[in-house]
Coordinates of C-alpha atoms in Angstrom, one line a residue:
M1 CA 28.8 3.3 -20.2
I2 CA 25.2 2.9 -18.7
D3 CA 22.9 6.0 -18.7
R4 CA 19.1 6.6 -18.1
H5 CA 18.3 6.0 -21.8
H6 CA 19.4 2.2 -21.4
L7 CA 17.5 1.9 -18.1
K8 CA 14.3 3.1 -19.7
I9 CA 14.8 0.6 -22.6
V10 CA 15.3 -2.4 -20.2
R11 CA 12.0 -1.4 -18.1
A12 CA 10.3 -0.7 -21.6
I13 CA 11.3 -4.4 -22.8
E14 CA 10.4 -5.9 -19.3
T15 CA 6.9 -4.2 -19.4
H16 CA 6.1 -4.8 -23.1
G17 CA 7.8 -8.0 -23.9
T18 CA 8.8 -7.3 -27.8
M19 CA 11.0 -5.0 -29.4
T20 CA 8.3 -3.3 -31.5
E21 CA 6.0 -2.4 -28.4
A22 CA 8.9 -1.2 -26.5
A23 CA 10.3 0.9 -29.2
N24 CA 6.5 2.4 -29.6
A25 CA 6.3 3.2 -26.1
L26 CA 9.6 5.2 -26.1
F27 CA 8.9 6.6 -29.3
L28 CA 12.3 5.3 -30.8
T29 CA 12.8 3.3 -34.0
Q30 CA 13.6 -0.4 -33.2
S31 CA 17.0 0.1 -35.0
A32 CA 17.9 2.9 -32.4
L33 CA 16.7 0.8 -29.6
S34 CA 18.5 -2.1 -30.8
H35 CA 21.6 -0.2 -31.5
A36 CA 21.7 1.5 -28.1
M37 CA 21.5 -1.8 -26.3
K38 CA 24.2 -3.7 -28.4
K39 CA 26.6 -1.2 -27.2
V40 CA 26.0 -2.0 -23.8
E41 CA 26.3 -5.5 -24.6
K42 CA 29.5 -5.0 -26.3
D43 CA 30.8 -2.7 -23.5
F44 CA 30.2 -5.4 -20.8
G45 CA 30.5 -8.6 -22.9
V46 CA 27.1 -10.0 -21.6
P47 CA 24.0 -10.4 -23.4
L48 CA 20.8 -8.4 -21.9
W49 CA 18.1 -10.5 -23.2
R50 CA 17.3 -13.7 -25.4
K51 CA 14.4 -14.1 -27.8
E52 CA 11.6 -16.7 -26.9
G53 CA 9.4 -16.8 -30.0
R54 CA 8.3 -13.2 -30.5
R55 CA 9.0 -12.2 -27.0
L56 CA 12.5 -10.8 -25.4
V57 CA 13.2 -12.2 -22.0
L58 CA 15.9 -10.5 -20.0
T59 CA 19.0 -12.6 -18.9
Q60 CA 20.8 -12.4 -15.5
A61 CA 22.7 -9.4 -16.6
G62 CA 19.3 -7.8 -18.0
K63 CA 17.5 -8.3 -14.7
S64 CA 20.2 -6.6 -13.1
L65 CA 20.1 -3.7 -15.0
L66 CA 16.1 -3.7 -14.7
N67 CA 16.8 -3.9 -10.8
L68 CA 18.9 -0.5 -11.1
A69 CA 16.1 1.0 -13.3
Q70 CA 13.3 0.4 -10.9
R71 CA 15.1 2.0 -8.1
V72 CA 16.6 4.9 -10.3
L73 CA 14.1 5.9 -12.7
P74 CA 11.3 6.7 -10.2
Q75 CA 13.7 9.0 -8.4
F76 CA 14.3 10.7 -11.7
E77 CA 10.7 10.9 -12.7
H78 CA 9.7 12.4 -9.1
T79 CA 12.3 15.2 -9.1
E80 CA 11.5 16.0 -12.8
A81 CA 7.7 16.5 -11.8
Q82 CA 8.7 18.5 -8.7
L83 CA 10.8 20.7 -11.0
R84 CA 7.8 21.1 -13.5
R85 CA 5.5 22.2 -10.5
M86 CA 8.2 24.5 -9.5
A87 CA 8.0 26.4 -13.0
E88 CA 4.4 26.5 -13.0
G89 CA 4.5 28.1 -9.5
K90 CA 3.0 25.2 -7.6
Q91 CA 4.5 23.1 -4.9
G92 CA 3.8 19.7 -6.0
T93 CA 1.9 16.6 -5.3
L94 CA 1.6 14.7 -2.2
R95 CA 1.4 10.8 -2.9
I96 CA 0.0 8.7 -0.1
G97 CA -0.1 4.9 -0.2
M98 CA -2.4 2.9 2.0
E99 CA -1.5 -0.7 3.7
C100 CA -4.6 0.0 6.1
N101 CA -7.9 -0.6 3.9
P102 CA -10.4 0.5 6.5
C103 CA -8.5 3.6 7.2
F104 CA -9.7 5.6 4.1
E105 CA -12.1 7.2 5.9
W106 CA -9.7 8.4 8.6
L107 CA -7.4 9.6 5.9
L108 CA -10.2 11.8 4.3
K109 CA -10.7 13.7 7.6
V110 CA -7.0 14.7 7.5
V111 CA -6.7 15.3 3.5
A112 CA -9.6 17.6 3.4
P113 CA -7.9 20.4 5.7
F114 CA -4.5 19.8 4.3
L115 CA -6.1 20.7 0.7
K116 CA -7.6 23.9 2.2
A117 CA -4.4 24.9 3.9
Y118 CA -2.3 24.1 0.7
P119 CA -4.4 25.0 -2.5
D120 CA -1.5 24.6 -4.8
V121 CA -0.8 21.2 -3.6
D122 CA -2.5 17.8 -5.1
V123 CA -3.1 14.7 -3.2
D124 CA -2.9 11.4 -4.8
V125 CA -3.9 8.3 -2.8
K126 CA -3.1 4.8 -3.9
R127 CA -5.4 2.3 -2.3
A128 CA -5.0 -1.3 -3.3
V129 CA -5.2 -4.5 -1.3
T130 CA -1.9 -6.0 -2.6
F131 CA 0.0 -2.5 -2.3
G132 CA 3.8 -2.9 -1.8
G133 CA 3.9 0.1 0.5
L134 CA 7.5 0.0 1.9
Q135 CA 8.9 -0.9 -1.6
A136 CA 6.9 1.8 -3.0
L137 CA 7.9 4.4 -0.3
H138 CA 11.8 3.7 -0.6
G139 CA 11.5 3.7 -4.3
Y140 CA 10.1 7.3 -4.5
D141 CA 6.6 6.2 -5.8
I142 CA 5.0 7.5 -2.8
D143 CA 5.9 10.3 -0.3
I144 CA 3.9 8.9 2.8
L145 CA 2.8 5.2 3.8
L146 CA -0.1 4.9 5.8
T147 CA 0.6 1.6 7.7
P148 CA -0.7 -0.1 11.0
D149 CA 2.6 -2.4 10.9
P150 CA 5.8 -0.4 10.3
L151 CA 8.8 -2.3 9.1
E152 CA 12.1 -0.6 9.9
L153 CA 14.5 0.6 7.5
P154 CA 17.5 2.9 7.8
S155 CA 16.1 5.2 5.3
I156 CA 12.6 5.3 6.8
S157 CA 11.0 7.0 9.7
Y158 CA 7.5 6.5 11.3
K159 CA 5.1 8.8 13.3
G160 CA 2.3 7.2 15.1
V161 CA -0.8 9.5 14.8
F162 CA -3.8 7.4 15.6
D163 CA -4.5 4.7 18.4
Y164 CA -7.3 2.2 17.8
E165 CA -8.6 -1.1 18.8
Q166 CA -9.4 -3.9 16.4
V167 CA -12.8 -5.6 17.3
L168 CA -14.8 -8.7 16.2
V169 CA -17.8 -7.2 14.5
M170 CA -21.2 -9.5 14.1
N171 CA -24.7 -9.0 13.4
A172 CA -26.4 -7.5 16.3
Q173 CA -28.5 -10.7 17.0
H174 CA -25.4 -12.9 16.7
L175 CA -24.9 -15.5 19.5
L176 CA -21.4 -14.2 20.1
T177 CA -22.9 -11.1 21.6
Q178 CA -23.7 -12.9 24.8
Y179 CA -20.0 -12.7 25.6
D180 CA -18.4 -9.5 26.8
I181 CA -15.2 -10.5 25.1
I182 CA -14.2 -13.1 22.5
E183 CA -11.8 -15.8 23.2
P184 CA -10.1 -17.5 20.2
E185 CA -11.9 -20.8 20.8
Y186 CA -15.3 -18.9 20.1
L187 CA -14.5 -18.7 16.4
A188 CA -14.1 -22.3 15.6
H189 CA -17.5 -22.6 13.9
E190 CA -17.6 -19.0 12.4
T191 CA -17.3 -17.8 8.8
L192 CA -14.7 -15.0 9.0
I193 CA -14.8 -12.2 6.4
T194 CA -11.4 -10.3 5.6
Y195 CA -9.7 -8.2 3.1
P196 CA -8.0 -10.4 0.4
V197 CA -4.6 -10.2 2.1
E198 CA -2.2 -13.2 3.5
E199 CA -3.3 -14.3 7.0
S200 CA 0.3 -13.3 8.2
R201 CA -1.0 -9.6 7.7
L202 CA -4.4 -9.9 9.4
D203 CA -4.4 -9.2 13.0
I204 CA -7.1 -11.4 13.9
F205 CA -4.8 -14.2 12.8
S206 CA -1.4 -13.0 13.8
H207 CA -2.3 -11.5 17.2
F208 CA -5.5 -13.6 18.1
L209 CA -6.1 -16.9 16.6
H210 CA -2.6 -18.2 15.7
P211 CA -1.0 -17.5 19.1
A212 CA -3.7 -19.8 20.5
N213 CA -3.5 -22.4 17.8
R214 CA -7.0 -21.6 16.6
T215 CA -8.6 -20.9 13.6
V216 CA -12.2 -20.3 12.0
K217 CA -14.4 -22.8 10.0
Q218 CA -14.3 -20.8 6.7
H219 CA -12.2 -17.7 5.7
R220 CA -14.0 -15.5 2.9
Q221 CA -12.3 -12.6 1.2
I222 CA -13.7 -9.4 0.0
E223 CA -12.2 -6.2 -1.2
T224 CA -14.4 -3.4 -0.2
T225 CA -15.3 -2.3 3.6
E226 CA -18.8 -1.5 2.5
I227 CA -19.6 -4.9 1.2
I228 CA -17.8 -6.8 4.2
L229 CA -20.0 -4.7 6.6
Q230 CA -23.2 -5.4 4.5
M231 CA -22.5 -9.1 4.5
V232 CA -21.7 -9.1 8.4
A233 CA -25.1 -7.0 8.9
A234 CA -26.9 -9.7 7.1
G235 CA -25.6 -12.5 9.3
R236 CA -23.3 -14.3 6.7
G237 CA -20.3 -14.0 9.0
V238 CA -18.1 -12.0 11.4
T239 CA -15.0 -9.5 10.5
A240 CA -12.4 -7.8 12.5
L241 CA -12.2 -4.1 12.0
P242 CA -11.3 -0.8 13.9
K243 CA -13.8 0.0 16.5
W244 CA -14.0 3.7 15.6
L245 CA -15.0 2.5 11.9
I246 CA -18.0 0.5 13.2
E247 CA -19.2 3.4 15.5
E248 CA -19.3 5.7 12.5
S249 CA -20.8 3.1 10.0
K250 CA -24.1 3.7 8.7
D251 CA -25.1 0.1 9.5
Y252 CA -24.1 0.4 13.2
A253 CA -27.7 -0.1 14.5
N254 CA -27.5 -3.6 12.8
L255 CA -24.1 -4.4 14.1
A256 CA -22.2 -5.3 17.4
Y257 CA -18.6 -5.7 18.3
R258 CA -16.9 -7.0 21.0
S259 CA -13.0 -6.8 22.1
L260 CA -10.5 -9.8 21.1
G261 CA -9.6 -11.1 24.2
K262 CA -9.1 -9.4 27.6
Q263 CA -6.4 -6.9 26.4
G264 CA -8.1 -6.4 23.1
V265 CA -5.9 -6.1 20.0
Q266 CA -4.6 -2.5 20.4
K267 CA -3.1 -0.8 17.1
T268 CA -1.5 2.3 16.1
L269 CA -1.6 3.9 13.0
Y270 CA 1.7 5.3 11.6
L271 CA 2.8 7.5 8.7
G272 CA 6.1 6.3 7.2
Y273 CA 8.2 8.9 5.4
R274 CA 11.6 9.1 3.8
K275 CA 14.3 10.8 6.1
E276 CA 15.7 14.0 4.8
D277 CA 13.6 14.1 1.7
D278 CA 11.0 16.8 2.0
P279 CA 11.9 19.8 -0.1
F280 CA 8.3 21.5 0.1
Q281 CA 7.9 20.4 3.6
L282 CA 4.6 19.0 2.5
V283 CA 5.4 15.9 4.5
D284 CA 5.8 17.5 7.6
A285 CA 2.5 19.6 7.2
F286 CA 0.7 16.7 6.4
I287 CA 2.1 14.7 9.7
Q288 CA 1.3 17.7 11.8
L289 CA -2.2 17.7 10.9
A290 CA -2.5 14.0 11.2
S291 CA -1.2 14.2 14.7
Q292 CA -3.7 16.8 16.1
P293 CA -6.6 15.1 18.1

């Protein structure tokens, strides 16, 4: 029958592509690896991979096994890491994923007191533009997801911890500063600078421009908040960011901001976490700290 050993082999084949590299990664001989998987193929009567040149490509049956491996193996690894930390007299590592790129500065304000309160706990923050947060949370790759756009799942709960307004940011001498609020049509001739994220996940498009059937002259994408703000301060374009971030920016004197529409684009930052899965109560402790004014 299928066991954890088989799942690790299929994952290694998918990752490395060849029998040799997969065997080396698992510290197995090629014959041992091949023998283990041939038994699975014999038991179920289906091939798990096929050769394309030197590479191994998973069949439909192999991909089904890989899907199981990707869901189950992280849970094994997470629990094993917890047990090792217990044996060392430590409580573990709190793994936080971010889907809010400009919120790293806010997160630092919570991480600092958390580390002070829990000296035996480490914190690992995954900060990536293309980070698949909900999947990682559901798959036990992270313990908490920081997101402004929660997606409901039966196994996931969310706690709102911070309200903020998304505003249009521009050079302090920009012509748009003449307006008290920004209407969608005002941006028709502007260069908009954002993070490299699809438009559907950018609030200025999904909550402001697209509902009005408007767009911008040019859309540029930059990965880091610091460079985006420097570009805007230099008059190379405009951007949309949380108001609190601009007010705390070292370039604030060179920047101005205006609300997007009469009501503004109001957002809430949420912490997502798995229900009934907090053996050290670290998630609860972090959420309590994050919820404090």
